[in-house]
N, CA, C and O atoms as a CHARMM CRD file, in Angstrom:
* protein
*
  324
    1    1 MET  N      1.72000  92.70300 -34.99800 PROA 1      0.00000
    2    1 MET  CA     0.64600  93.64400 -35.25000 PROA 1      0.00000
    3    1 MET  C      0.14100  94.18000 -33.91600 PROA 1      0.00000
    4    1 MET  O     -0.07200  93.41800 -32.97300 PROA 1      0.00000
    5    2 SER  N     -0.04200  95.45000 -33.84500 PROA 2      0.00000
    6    2 SER  CA    -0.54000  96.09200 -32.63600 PROA 2      0.00000
    7    2 SER  C     -2.06400  96.17200 -32.68300 PROA 2      0.00000
    8    2 SER  O     -2.64400  96.53400 -33.70700 PROA 2      0.00000
    9    3 ASP  N     -2.69900  95.83500 -31.57900 PROA 3      0.00000
   10    3 ASP  CA    -4.15300  95.90600 -31.47400 PROA 3      0.00000
   11    3 ASP  C     -4.47800  96.67500 -30.19500 PROA 3      0.00000
   12    3 ASP  O     -4.23500  96.17000 -29.09900 PROA 3      0.00000
   13    4 PRO  N     -5.02400  97.89100 -30.31800 PROA 4      0.00000
   14    4 PRO  CA    -5.31700  98.69000 -29.13700 PROA 4      0.00000
   15    4 PRO  C     -6.24100  98.00000 -28.14300 PROA 4      0.00000
   16    4 PRO  O     -6.11300  98.21700 -26.93800 PROA 4      0.00000
   17    5 ALA  N     -7.16400  97.17800 -28.61800 PROA 5      0.00000
   18    5 ALA  CA    -8.07000  96.48100 -27.69500 PROA 5      0.00000
   19    5 ALA  C     -7.31000  95.48000 -26.84400 PROA 5      0.00000
   20    5 ALA  O     -7.57400  95.35800 -25.64800 PROA 5      0.00000
   21    6 VAL  N     -6.36700  94.76200 -27.44400 PROA 6      0.00000
   22    6 VAL  CA    -5.55800  93.80300 -26.68400 PROA 6      0.00000
   23    6 VAL  C     -4.70000  94.54500 -25.66600 PROA 6      0.00000
   24    6 VAL  O     -4.59100  94.12200 -24.51500 PROA 6      0.00000
   25    7 GLU  N     -4.09500  95.64600 -26.08800 PROA 7      0.00000
   26    7 GLU  CA    -3.25700  96.42400 -25.17500 PROA 7      0.00000
   27    7 GLU  C     -4.08100  96.98600 -24.02000 PROA 7      0.00000
   28    7 GLU  O     -3.61800  96.99700 -22.87900 PROA 7      0.00000
   29    8 ALA  N     -5.29300  97.44900 -24.30200 PROA 8      0.00000
   30    8 ALA  CA    -6.15800  97.96200 -23.23700 PROA 8      0.00000
   31    8 ALA  C     -6.54800  96.84700 -22.27700 PROA 8      0.00000
   32    8 ALA  O     -6.57800  97.05600 -21.06400 PROA 8      0.00000
   33    9 ALA  N     -6.84500  95.67500 -22.80300 PROA 9      0.00000
   34    9 ALA  CA    -7.19500  94.54100 -21.93900 PROA 9      0.00000
   35    9 ALA  C     -6.01100  94.14600 -21.05900 PROA 9      0.00000
   36    9 ALA  O     -6.19100  93.84400 -19.87900 PROA 9      0.00000
   37   10 TRP  N     -4.79400  94.14700 -21.62800 PROA 10     0.00000
   38   10 TRP  CA    -3.60300  93.84900 -20.81900 PROA 10     0.00000
   39   10 TRP  C     -3.46800  94.85200 -19.67300 PROA 10     0.00000
   40   10 TRP  O     -3.18700  94.46800 -18.53800 PROA 10     0.00000
   41   11 ARG  N     -3.67000  96.14500 -19.97400 PROA 11     0.00000
   42   11 ARG  CA    -3.55900  97.16800 -18.91700 PROA 11     0.00000
   43   11 ARG  C     -4.61600  96.96300 -17.84400 PROA 11     0.00000
   44   11 ARG  O     -4.32800  97.08100 -16.65300 PROA 11     0.00000
   45   12 ALA  N     -5.84000  96.65700 -18.26200 PROA 12     0.00000
   46   12 ALA  CA    -6.92900  96.46300 -17.29900 PROA 12     0.00000
   47   12 ALA  C     -6.66100  95.26700 -16.39400 PROA 12     0.00000
   48   12 ALA  O     -6.79700  95.36800 -15.17500 PROA 12     0.00000
   49   13 PHE  N     -6.28300  94.14400 -16.97800 PROA 13     0.00000
   50   13 PHE  CA    -6.00800  92.96300 -16.16800 PROA 13     0.00000
   51   13 PHE  C     -4.75100  93.15900 -15.31900 PROA 13     0.00000
   52   13 PHE  O     -4.67400  92.66000 -14.19700 PROA 13     0.00000
   53   14 GLY  N     -3.77400  93.88000 -15.85200 PROA 14     0.00000
   54   14 GLY  CA    -2.56600  94.18200 -15.08000 PROA 14     0.00000
   55   14 GLY  C     -2.86700  95.04300 -13.87200 PROA 14     0.00000
   56   14 GLY  O     -2.23100  94.90200 -12.82700 PROA 14     0.00000
   57   15 ALA  N     -3.83700  95.93600 -14.01100 PROA 15     0.00000
   58   15 ALA  CA    -4.23200  96.77100 -12.87100 PROA 15     0.00000
   59   15 ALA  C     -4.92900  95.94100 -11.80100 PROA 15     0.00000
   60   15 ALA  O     -4.78000  96.20000 -10.60700 PROA 15     0.00000
   61   16 LEU  N     -5.68400  94.95000 -12.23300 PROA 16     0.00000
   62   16 LEU  CA    -6.38300  94.08900 -11.27100 PROA 16     0.00000
   63   16 LEU  C     -5.45900  93.05000 -10.64200 PROA 16     0.00000
   64   16 LEU  O     -5.58300  92.73800  -9.45800 PROA 16     0.00000
   65   17 TRP  N     -4.53300  92.51600 -11.43900 PROA 17     0.00000
   66   17 TRP  CA    -3.63500  91.46500 -10.95100 PROA 17     0.00000
   67   17 TRP  C     -2.19200  91.82400 -11.30600 PROA 17     0.00000
   68   17 TRP  O     -1.60600  91.20400 -12.19300 PROA 17     0.00000
   69   18 PRO  N     -1.61400  92.81600 -10.62600 PROA 18     0.00000
   70   18 PRO  CA    -0.27000  93.28800 -10.99500 PROA 18     0.00000
   71   18 PRO  C      0.82600  92.23700 -10.81900 PROA 18     0.00000
   72   18 PRO  O      1.86800  92.32800 -11.46700 PROA 18     0.00000
   73   19 ASP  N      0.61600  91.26200  -9.97300 PROA 19     0.00000
   74   19 ASP  CA     1.65100  90.25100  -9.75400 PROA 19     0.00000
   75   19 ASP  C      1.68100  89.17700 -10.83400 PROA 19     0.00000
   76   19 ASP  O      2.54800  88.30400 -10.79900 PROA 19     0.00000
   77   20 GLN  N      0.75800  89.21700 -11.79500 PROA 20     0.00000
   78   20 GLN  CA     0.71500  88.21100 -12.85000 PROA 20     0.00000
   79   20 GLN  C      1.72300  88.47100 -13.95600 PROA 20     0.00000
   80   20 GLN  O      2.09600  87.54500 -14.67600 PROA 20     0.00000
   81   21 GLY  N      2.17400  89.72000 -14.10700 PROA 21     0.00000
   82   21 GLY  CA     3.09200  90.04400 -15.18800 PROA 21     0.00000
   83   21 GLY  C      2.40300  89.97600 -16.53900 PROA 21     0.00000
   84   21 GLY  O      1.17600  90.01600 -16.63200 PROA 21     0.00000
   85   22 HSD  N      3.21400  89.87200 -17.58200 PROA 22     0.00000
   86   22 HSD  CA     2.67300  89.80500 -18.95200 PROA 22     0.00000
   87   22 HSD  C      2.15200  88.39600 -19.21200 PROA 22     0.00000
   88   22 HSD  O      2.78500  87.41600 -18.81900 PROA 22     0.00000
   89   23 PHE  N      1.02800  88.29600 -19.85800 PROA 23     0.00000
   90   23 PHE  CA     0.44700  86.99000 -20.14600 PROA 23     0.00000
   91   23 PHE  C     -0.25300  87.03400 -21.48600 PROA 23     0.00000
   92   23 PHE  O     -0.58600  88.10600 -21.99100 PROA 23     0.00000
   93   24 GLU  N     -0.46900  85.88600 -22.04700 PROA 24     0.00000
   94   24 GLU  CA    -1.22700  85.77400 -23.28700 PROA 24     0.00000
   95   24 GLU  C     -2.68300  85.51700 -22.93400 PROA 24     0.00000
   96   24 GLU  O     -2.98400  84.95300 -21.88200 PROA 24     0.00000
   97   25 PHE  N     -3.57200  85.92900 -23.80400 PROA 25     0.00000
   98   25 PHE  CA    -4.98800  85.71100 -23.57300 PROA 25     0.00000
   99   25 PHE  C     -5.35100  84.29400 -23.97900 PROA 25     0.00000
  100   25 PHE  O     -5.62600  84.02700 -25.14800 PROA 25     0.00000
  101   26 ASP  N     -5.35100  83.39200 -23.01600 PROA 26     0.00000
  102   26 ASP  CA    -5.73500  82.02100 -23.30400 PROA 26     0.00000
  103   26 ASP  C     -6.74100  81.52900 -22.27300 PROA 26     0.00000
  104   26 ASP  O     -6.80300  80.33900 -21.96500 PROA 26     0.00000
  105   27 PHE  N     -7.52100  82.45400 -21.75000 PROA 27     0.00000
  106   27 PHE  CA    -8.52100  82.08600 -20.75400 PROA 27     0.00000
  107   27 PHE  C     -9.87900  82.60300 -21.21300 PROA 27     0.00000
  108   27 PHE  O     -9.95900  83.39200 -22.15400 PROA 27     0.00000
  109   28 ASP  N    -10.93500  82.16500 -20.55600 PROA 28     0.00000
  110   28 ASP  CA   -12.29700  82.47000 -20.98900 PROA 28     0.00000
  111   28 ASP  C    -12.63500  83.95500 -21.02000 PROA 28     0.00000
  112   28 ASP  O    -13.48500  84.37000 -21.80700 PROA 28     0.00000
  113   29 SER  N    -12.00300  84.74800 -20.20000 PROA 29     0.00000
  114   29 SER  CA   -12.33700  86.17400 -20.10900 PROA 29     0.00000
  115   29 SER  C    -11.81100  86.99100 -21.27400 PROA 29     0.00000
  116   29 SER  O    -12.19200  88.15300 -21.42000 PROA 29     0.00000
  117   30 LYS  N    -10.94500  86.42300 -22.11000 PROA 30     0.00000
  118   30 LYS  CA   -10.33200  87.23300 -23.16200 PROA 30     0.00000
  119   30 LYS  C    -11.35400  87.81100 -24.12100 PROA 30     0.00000
  120   30 LYS  O    -11.26700  88.98600 -24.47800 PROA 30     0.00000
  121   31 ASP  N    -12.32100  87.01100 -24.54500 PROA 31     0.00000
  122   31 ASP  CA   -13.30400  87.51300 -25.50000 PROA 31     0.00000
  123   31 ASP  C    -14.10100  88.66700 -24.91700 PROA 31     0.00000
  124   31 ASP  O    -14.38000  89.64500 -25.60900 PROA 31     0.00000
  125   32 TYR  N    -14.46400  88.55800 -23.65900 PROA 32     0.00000
  126   32 TYR  CA   -15.20800  89.62700 -23.00100 PROA 32     0.00000
  127   32 TYR  C    -14.35600  90.88700 -22.89300 PROA 32     0.00000
  128   32 TYR  O    -14.83400  91.99100 -23.15600 PROA 32     0.00000
  129   33 ALA  N    -13.09700  90.71900 -22.50700 PROA 33     0.00000
  130   33 ALA  CA   -12.20600  91.86800 -22.35300 PROA 33     0.00000
  131   33 ALA  C    -11.99200  92.58500 -23.68100 PROA 33     0.00000
  132   33 ALA  O    -12.05000  93.81300 -23.74200 PROA 33     0.00000
  133   34 LEU  N    -11.74700  91.82900 -24.73800 PROA 34     0.00000
  134   34 LEU  CA   -11.51800  92.44600 -26.04700 PROA 34     0.00000
  135   34 LEU  C    -12.78300  93.08500 -26.59400 PROA 34     0.00000
  136   34 LEU  O    -12.72500  94.17000 -27.17300 PROA 34     0.00000
  137   35 LEU  N    -13.91600  92.43700 -26.42200 PROA 35     0.00000
  138   35 LEU  CA   -15.18000  93.01100 -26.86200 PROA 35     0.00000
  139   35 LEU  C    -15.46700  94.31400 -26.12400 PROA 35     0.00000
  140   35 LEU  O    -15.92500  95.28700 -26.72300 PROA 35     0.00000
  141   36 THR  N    -15.19800  94.32800 -24.83700 PROA 36     0.00000
  142   36 THR  CA   -15.40600  95.53800 -24.04400 PROA 36     0.00000
  143   36 THR  C    -14.52400  96.67200 -24.54100 PROA 36     0.00000
  144   36 THR  O    -14.99400  97.79800 -24.69700 PROA 36     0.00000
  145   37 ALA  N    -13.26100  96.39100 -24.79000 PROA 37     0.00000
  146   37 ALA  CA   -12.34300  97.42700 -25.27100 PROA 37     0.00000
  147   37 ALA  C    -12.76700  97.93900 -26.64600 PROA 37     0.00000
  148   37 ALA  O    -12.70400  99.14000 -26.90800 PROA 37     0.00000
  149   38 ARG  N    -13.19200  97.04400 -27.51200 PROA 38     0.00000
  150   38 ARG  CA   -13.62600  97.46900 -28.84900 PROA 38     0.00000
  151   38 ARG  C    -14.91900  98.27500 -28.79500 PROA 38     0.00000
  152   38 ARG  O    -15.08700  99.22300 -29.56300 PROA 38     0.00000
  153   39 GLU  N    -15.82100  97.91700 -27.91200 PROA 39     0.00000
  154   39 GLU  CA   -17.06200  98.68500 -27.75300 PROA 39     0.00000
  155   39 GLU  C    -16.75500 100.08400 -27.22100 PROA 39     0.00000
  156   39 GLU  O    -17.38900 101.05800 -27.62600 PROA 39     0.00000
  157   40 MET  N    -15.79100 100.18000 -26.32100 PROA 40     0.00000
  158   40 MET  CA   -15.41100 101.48700 -25.79500 PROA 40     0.00000
  159   40 MET  C    -14.84000 102.36200 -26.91200 PROA 40     0.00000
  160   40 MET  O    -15.07500 103.57000 -26.93300 PROA 40     0.00000
  161   41 ALA  N    -14.10200 101.76800 -27.82500 PROA 41     0.00000
  162   41 ALA  CA   -13.45600 102.52600 -28.89300 PROA 41     0.00000
  163   41 ALA  C    -14.39300 102.85800 -30.04900 PROA 41     0.00000
  164   41 ALA  O    -14.09000 103.75300 -30.83800 PROA 41     0.00000
  165   42 ALA  N    -15.50900 102.17200 -30.16900 PROA 42     0.00000
  166   42 ALA  CA   -16.40400 102.33800 -31.32300 PROA 42     0.00000
  167   42 ALA  C    -16.84600 103.78800 -31.55800 PROA 42     0.00000
  168   42 ALA  O    -16.79100 104.24300 -32.70100 PROA 42     0.00000
  169   43 PRO  N    -17.28000 104.53100 -30.54200 PROA 43     0.00000
  170   43 PRO  CA   -17.69700 105.91100 -30.80500 PROA 43     0.00000
  171   43 PRO  C    -16.53800 106.80300 -31.26000 PROA 43     0.00000
  172   43 PRO  O    -16.74200 107.74300 -32.02700 PROA 43     0.00000
  173   44 ILE  N    -15.34000 106.51100 -30.79300 PROA 44     0.00000
  174   44 ILE  CA   -14.16800 107.29300 -31.20300 PROA 44     0.00000
  175   44 ILE  C    -13.83200 106.97400 -32.65200 PROA 44     0.00000
  176   44 ILE  O    -13.47300 107.86200 -33.42500 PROA 44     0.00000
  177   45 ARG  N    -13.95000 105.69600 -33.01700 PROA 45     0.00000
  178   45 ARG  CA   -13.69800 105.29900 -34.39700 PROA 45     0.00000
  179   45 ARG  C    -14.69700 105.95400 -35.34900 PROA 45     0.00000
  180   45 ARG  O    -14.34900 106.26600 -36.48800 PROA 45     0.00000
  181   46 GLU  N    -15.92300 106.16400 -34.89900 PROA 46     0.00000
  182   46 GLU  CA   -16.92700 106.82300 -35.73700 PROA 46     0.00000
  183   46 GLU  C    -16.54900 108.28200 -36.00500 PROA 46     0.00000
  184   46 GLU  O    -16.86000 108.81200 -37.07200 PROA 46     0.00000
  185   47 LEU  N    -15.89100 108.92700 -35.06100 PROA 47     0.00000
  186   47 LEU  CA   -15.47800 110.31400 -35.23600 PROA 47     0.00000
  187   47 LEU  C    -14.20400 110.44200 -36.06100 PROA 47     0.00000
  188   47 LEU  O    -14.08500 111.35100 -36.88200 PROA 47     0.00000
  189   48 HSD  N    -13.26500 109.54800 -35.85200 PROA 48     0.00000
  190   48 HSD  CA   -11.95100 109.64300 -36.49400 PROA 48     0.00000
  191   48 HSD  C    -11.84800 108.62000 -37.61500 PROA 48     0.00000
  192   48 HSD  O    -11.46900 107.46900 -37.39700 PROA 48     0.00000
  193   49 LYS  N    -12.19400 109.06600 -38.82100 PROA 49     0.00000
  194   49 LYS  CA   -12.17100 108.24800 -40.03000 PROA 49     0.00000
  195   49 LYS  C    -11.37400 108.98700 -41.09400 PROA 49     0.00000
  196   49 LYS  O    -11.25000 110.21100 -41.05100 PROA 49     0.00000
  197   50 PRO  N    -10.83500 108.23600 -42.04900 PROA 50     0.00000
  198   50 PRO  CA   -10.09400 108.90800 -43.12100 PROA 50     0.00000
  199   50 PRO  C    -11.02400 109.50100 -44.18200 PROA 50     0.00000
  200   50 PRO  O    -12.11000 108.98700 -44.45000 PROA 50     0.00000
  201   51 ARG  N    -10.55800 110.59100 -44.76600 PROA 51     0.00000
  202   51 ARG  CA   -11.24200 111.20800 -45.91200 PROA 51     0.00000
  203   51 ARG  C    -10.17000 111.44000 -46.97600 PROA 51     0.00000
  204   51 ARG  O     -9.04300 111.82000 -46.65700 PROA 51     0.00000
  205   52 GLY  N    -10.51700 111.21800 -48.20200 PROA 52     0.00000
  206   52 GLY  CA    -9.56600 111.37200 -49.29200 PROA 52     0.00000
  207   52 GLY  C     -9.06600 110.01900 -49.74700 PROA 52     0.00000
  208   52 GLY  O     -9.61700 108.98200 -49.37700 PROA 52     0.00000
  209   53 SER  N     -8.01400 110.03600 -50.55400 PROA 53     0.00000
  210   53 SER  CA    -7.48400 108.77300 -51.05900 PROA 53     0.00000
  211   53 SER  C     -5.96600 108.83500 -51.14500 PROA 53     0.00000
  212   53 SER  O     -5.35800 109.90600 -51.15600 PROA 53     0.00000
  213   54 GLY  N     -5.38300 107.64900 -51.20600 PROA 54     0.00000
  214   54 GLY  CA    -3.93600 107.55600 -51.33300 PROA 54     0.00000
  215   54 GLY  C     -3.20400 108.22300 -50.18900 PROA 54     0.00000
  216   54 GLY  O     -3.60100 108.10500 -49.03000 PROA 54     0.00000
  217   55 ARG  N     -2.13100 108.92300 -50.52100 PROA 55     0.00000
  218   55 ARG  CA    -1.34900 109.56200 -49.45900 PROA 55     0.00000
  219   55 ARG  C     -1.89700 110.92800 -49.06600 PROA 55     0.00000
  220   55 ARG  O     -1.29000 111.62600 -48.25400 PROA 55     0.00000
  221   56 PHE  N     -3.02300 111.31300 -49.62700 PROA 56     0.00000
  222   56 PHE  CA    -3.62200 112.60800 -49.31200 PROA 56     0.00000
  223   56 PHE  C     -4.84700 112.46500 -48.41600 PROA 56     0.00000
  224   56 PHE  O     -5.78300 113.25800 -48.51300 PROA 56     0.00000
  225   57 GLN  N     -4.84600 111.47000 -47.55800 PROA 57     0.00000
  226   57 GLN  CA    -5.96300 111.27900 -46.64000 PROA 57     0.00000
  227   57 GLN  C     -5.79400 112.17600 -45.41900 PROA 57     0.00000
  228   57 GLN  O     -4.68100 112.48300 -44.99300 PROA 57     0.00000
  229   58 GLU  N     -6.93000 112.58100 -44.87600 PROA 58     0.00000
  230   58 GLU  CA    -6.93100 113.32000 -43.61800 PROA 58     0.00000
  231   58 GLU  C     -8.05300 112.79800 -42.74200 PROA 58     0.00000
  232   58 GLU  O     -8.98300 112.15600 -43.23100 PROA 58     0.00000
  233   59 CYS  N     -7.96800 113.07200 -41.45100 PROA 59     0.00000
  234   59 CYS  CA    -8.99400 112.67000 -40.49600 PROA 59     0.00000
  235   59 CYS  C    -10.18200 113.62400 -40.64000 PROA 59     0.00000
  236   59 CYS  O    -10.00700 114.84100 -40.67700 PROA 59     0.00000
  237   60 ILE  N    -11.39200 113.06200 -40.72100 PROA 60     0.00000
  238   60 ILE  CA   -12.56600 113.92000 -40.89100 PROA 60     0.00000
  239   60 ILE  C    -12.88900 114.70700 -39.62600 PROA 60     0.00000
  240   60 ILE  O    -13.60900 115.70400 -39.69300 PROA 60     0.00000
  241   61 GLU  N    -12.37200 114.28200 -38.47800 PROA 61     0.00000
  242   61 GLU  CA   -12.67100 114.96900 -37.22100 PROA 61     0.00000
  243   61 GLU  C    -11.65300 116.07300 -36.93100 PROA 61     0.00000
  244   61 GLU  O    -12.03500 117.20800 -36.64300 PROA 61     0.00000
  245   62 CYS  N    -10.37400 115.75000 -37.00500 PROA 62     0.00000
  246   62 CYS  CA    -9.37200 116.73800 -36.57600 PROA 62     0.00000
  247   62 CYS  C     -8.61500 117.37800 -37.73700 PROA 62     0.00000
  248   62 CYS  O     -7.75200 118.22700 -37.51400 PROA 62     0.00000
  249   63 HSD  N     -8.92200 116.98700 -38.96000 PROA 63     0.00000
  250   63 HSD  CA    -8.36600 117.61300 -40.16800 PROA 63     0.00000
  251   63 HSD  C     -6.83900 117.59600 -40.18900 PROA 63     0.00000
  252   63 HSD  O     -6.21100 118.55400 -40.64000 PROA 63     0.00000
  253   64 THR  N     -6.25600 116.52900 -39.71100 PROA 64     0.00000
  254   64 THR  CA    -4.81700 116.33800 -39.77300 PROA 64     0.00000
  255   64 THR  C     -4.54500 115.13700 -40.66800 PROA 64     0.00000
  256   64 THR  O     -5.45800 114.35800 -40.94300 PROA 64     0.00000
  257   65 PRO  N     -3.30500 114.97200 -41.12700 PROA 65     0.00000
  258   65 PRO  CA    -3.01400 113.81300 -41.98700 PROA 65     0.00000
  259   65 PRO  C     -3.40100 112.50000 -41.31500 PROA 65     0.00000
  260   65 PRO  O     -3.22200 112.31400 -40.11100 PROA 65     0.00000
  261   66 TRP  N     -3.93700 111.59400 -42.13500 PROA 66     0.00000
  262   66 TRP  CA    -4.36500 110.27900 -41.65200 PROA 66     0.00000
  263   66 TRP  C     -3.17500 109.33900 -41.61400 PROA 66     0.00000
  264   66 TRP  O     -2.36900 109.34500 -42.54500 PROA 66     0.00000
  265   67 PRO  N     -3.03500 108.53500 -40.57900 PROA 67     0.00000
  266   67 PRO  CA    -3.87900 108.43300 -39.39300 PROA 67     0.00000
  267   67 PRO  C     -3.48800 109.48600 -38.35800 PROA 67     0.00000
  268   67 PRO  O     -2.30600 109.73600 -38.11900 PROA 67     0.00000
  269   68 CYS  N     -4.48700 110.08600 -37.76100 PROA 68     0.00000
  270   68 CYS  CA    -4.25300 111.07700 -36.71600 PROA 68     0.00000
  271   68 CYS  C     -3.81900 110.35800 -35.43100 PROA 68     0.00000
  272   68 CYS  O     -3.86600 109.13000 -35.35600 PROA 68     0.00000
  273   69 ALA  N     -3.40400 111.11600 -34.44000 PROA 69     0.00000
  274   69 ALA  CA    -2.94700 110.53100 -33.17400 PROA 69     0.00000
  275   69 ALA  C     -4.04200 109.72300 -32.49200 PROA 69     0.00000
  276   69 ALA  O     -3.76600 108.67700 -31.90300 PROA 69     0.00000
  277   70 THR  N     -5.28000 110.19600 -32.56500 PROA 70     0.00000
  278   70 THR  CA    -6.39500 109.47100 -31.94000 PROA 70     0.00000
  279   70 THR  C     -6.66300 108.15900 -32.66700 PROA 70     0.00000
  280   70 THR  O     -6.91300 107.13900 -32.02400 PROA 70     0.00000
  281   71 ALA  N     -6.61400 108.16900 -33.98900 PROA 71     0.00000
  282   71 ALA  CA    -6.84300 106.94300 -34.76000 PROA 71     0.00000
  283   71 ALA  C     -5.82600 105.87100 -34.39600 PROA 71     0.00000
  284   71 ALA  O     -6.16200 104.68700 -34.36100 PROA 71     0.00000
  285   72 ARG  N     -4.59200 106.26800 -34.12600 PROA 72     0.00000
  286   72 ARG  CA    -3.55700 105.29900 -33.75500 PROA 72     0.00000
  287   72 ARG  C     -3.87800 104.60700 -32.43300 PROA 72     0.00000
  288   72 ARG  O     -3.34800 103.53300 -32.14600 PROA 72     0.00000
  289   73 LEU  N     -4.73900 105.21700 -31.63300 PROA 73     0.00000
  290   73 LEU  CA    -5.12800 104.62400 -30.34300 PROA 73     0.00000
  291   73 LEU  C     -6.29200 103.66000 -30.46200 PROA 73     0.00000
  292   73 LEU  O     -6.48800 102.83900 -29.56600 PROA 73     0.00000
  293   74 VAL  N     -7.07200 103.72500 -31.52900 PROA 74     0.00000
  294   74 VAL  CA    -8.29200 102.91300 -31.60300 PROA 74     0.00000
  295   74 VAL  C     -8.38300 101.98400 -32.81200 PROA 74     0.00000
  296   74 VAL  O     -9.32700 101.20000 -32.90700 PROA 74     0.00000
  297   75 TYR  N     -7.43100 102.05300 -33.73300 PROA 75     0.00000
  298   75 TYR  CA    -7.39400 101.14600 -34.87300 PROA 75     0.00000
  299   75 TYR  C     -6.15800 100.25400 -34.76800 PROA 75     0.00000
  300   75 TYR  O     -5.13500 100.67100 -34.22600 PROA 75     0.00000
  301   76 THR  N     -6.25100  99.02900 -35.28500 PROA 76     0.00000
  302   76 THR  CA    -5.08900  98.14600 -35.32300 PROA 76     0.00000
  303   76 THR  C     -4.12000  98.65200 -36.39600 PROA 76     0.00000
  304   76 THR  O     -4.50500  99.41500 -37.28200 PROA 76     0.00000
  305   77 GLU  N     -2.86900  98.22100 -36.30500 PROA 77     0.00000
  306   77 GLU  CA    -1.89300  98.57900 -37.32800 PROA 77     0.00000
  307   77 GLU  C     -2.35400  98.09400 -38.69600 PROA 77     0.00000
  308   77 GLU  O     -2.16500  98.77600 -39.70300 PROA 77     0.00000
  309   78 GLU  N     -2.95400  96.92000 -38.72400 PROA 78     0.00000
  310   78 GLU  CA    -3.45400  96.35400 -39.97800 PROA 78     0.00000
  311   78 GLU  C     -4.51500  97.25500 -40.60200 PROA 78     0.00000
  312   78 GLU  O     -4.51300  97.46900 -41.81400 PROA 78     0.00000
  313   79 GLU  N     -5.41800  97.78200 -39.78200 PROA 79     0.00000
  314   79 GLU  CA    -6.47100  98.66700 -40.30000 PROA 79     0.00000
  315   79 GLU  C     -5.89500  99.98000 -40.79500 PROA 79     0.00000
  316   79 GLU  O     -6.45200 100.58000 -41.71500 PROA 79     0.00000
  317   80 LEU  N     -4.80900 100.44200 -40.22300 PROA 80     0.00000
  318   80 LEU  CA    -4.22600 101.71200 -40.61500 PROA 80     0.00000
  319   80 LEU  C     -3.33100 101.60500 -41.84100 PROA 80     0.00000
  320   80 LEU  O     -3.03200 102.61700 -42.47500 PROA 80     0.00000
  321   81 SER  N     -2.90100 100.40200 -42.18300 PROA 81     0.00000
  322   81 SER  CA    -1.98900 100.25600 -43.31700 PROA 81     0.00000
  323   81 SER  C     -2.72200 100.09000 -44.62800 PROA 81     0.00000
  324   81 SER  O     -2.09000  99.95500 -45.67600 PROA 81     0.00000
């Protein structure tokens, strides 16, 4: 399952410590990092929501089929399915 907050946290920590490579979140900072990423995405999620039902949903902000490109950046795969 893809989680944009986890991916954003990986990018942020990778920028700070590029020599660490890929790692799993098993340290104390993970909760803070994920909470920060989710808080950053919250206003975008408020704008990009589905309208309609079934396969005829569209994004209320950009009026394109749901999920729009922006929604794919701020919702988990589980939330979009």
